[in-house]
mmCIF file of C-alpha atoms in Angstrom:
data_model
loop_
_atom_site.group_PDB
_atom_site.id
_atom_site.type_symbol
_atom_site.label_atom_id
_atom_site.label_comp_id
_atom_site.label_asym_id
_atom_site.label_seq_id
_atom_site.Cartn_x
_atom_site.Cartn_y
_atom_site.Cartn_z
ATOM 1 C CA UNK A 1 -14.606 20.552 26.228
ATOM 2 C CA UNK A 2 -11.754 19.367 24.025
ATOM 3 C CA UNK A 3 -11.019 15.670 23.782
ATOM 4 C CA UNK A 4 -7.473 14.472 23.187
ATOM 5 C CA UNK A 5 -6.516 12.480 20.086
ATOM 6 C CA UNK A 6 -5.753 9.518 22.358
ATOM 7 C CA UNK A 7 -9.282 9.520 23.776
ATOM 8 C CA UNK A 8 -10.859 9.911 20.325
ATOM 9 C CA UNK A 9 -8.896 6.957 18.958
ATOM 10 C CA UNK A 10 -9.598 4.874 22.069
ATOM 11 C CA UNK A 11 -13.316 5.468 21.568
ATOM 12 C CA UNK A 12 -13.172 4.671 17.837
ATOM 13 C CA UNK A 13 -11.161 1.481 18.380
ATOM 14 C CA UNK A 14 -13.512 0.443 21.178
ATOM 15 C CA UNK A 15 -16.476 0.801 18.821
ATOM 16 C CA UNK A 16 -14.736 -1.371 16.229
ATOM 17 C CA UNK A 17 -13.878 -4.023 18.806
ATOM 18 C CA UNK A 18 -17.522 -4.236 19.928
ATOM 19 C CA UNK A 19 -18.199 -5.817 16.540
ATOM 20 C CA UNK A 20 -15.401 -8.316 17.108
ATOM 21 C CA UNK A 21 -13.061 -6.577 14.668
ATOM 22 C CA UNK A 22 -9.433 -5.577 15.066
ATOM 23 C CA UNK A 23 -7.653 -2.858 13.060
ATOM 24 C CA UNK A 24 -4.759 -3.973 10.881
ATOM 25 C CA UNK A 25 -1.159 -3.411 11.939
ATOM 26 C CA UNK A 26 -0.911 -0.770 9.211
ATOM 27 C CA UNK A 27 -3.940 1.079 10.608
ATOM 28 C CA UNK A 28 -2.509 0.911 14.120
ATOM 29 C CA UNK A 29 0.705 2.473 12.798
ATOM 30 C CA UNK A 30 -1.252 5.303 11.147
ATOM 31 C CA UNK A 31 -3.162 5.881 14.389
ATOM 32 C CA UNK A 32 0.036 6.097 16.449
ATOM 33 C CA UNK A 33 1.570 8.543 13.958
ATOM 34 C CA UNK A 34 -1.534 10.740 14.128
ATOM 35 C CA UNK A 35 -1.567 10.600 17.942
ATOM 36 C CA UNK A 36 2.071 11.748 18.067
ATOM 37 C CA UNK A 37 1.586 14.566 15.554
ATOM 38 C CA UNK A 38 3.635 12.855 12.838
ATOM 39 C CA UNK A 39 0.593 12.790 10.522
ATOM 40 C CA UNK A 40 -2.593 14.804 10.258
ATOM 41 C CA UNK A 41 -6.034 13.231 9.963
ATOM 42 C CA UNK A 42 -5.975 14.322 6.331
ATOM 43 C CA UNK A 43 -2.738 12.347 5.866
ATOM 44 C CA UNK A 44 -4.380 9.283 7.450
ATOM 45 C CA UNK A 45 -7.380 9.645 5.129
ATOM 46 C CA UNK A 46 -5.130 9.955 2.078
ATOM 47 C CA UNK A 47 -3.159 6.855 3.094
ATOM 48 C CA UNK A 48 -6.381 4.884 3.491
ATOM 49 C CA UNK A 49 -7.766 6.209 0.210
ATOM 50 C CA UNK A 50 -4.593 5.128 -1.615
ATOM 51 C CA UNK A 51 -4.881 1.653 -0.141
ATOM 52 C CA UNK A 52 -8.624 1.017 -0.400
ATOM 53 C CA UNK A 53 -10.098 3.181 -3.168
ATOM 54 C CA UNK A 54 -11.086 1.302 -6.260
ATOM 55 C CA UNK A 55 -9.328 2.361 -9.424
ATOM 56 C CA UNK A 56 -11.713 3.787 -11.981
#
């Protein structure tokens, strides 16, 4: 059974919220772009890597 991107993100965000956390506005924007096919998951990962990876 295939699960839609919306359902996958709803589940992931629900798991985050259980811990009392809230995704940033930037993350929410990335999620919406991925849901609407404007970005791939690889694009989301790259955007997050650029923002959060430590420079070596």
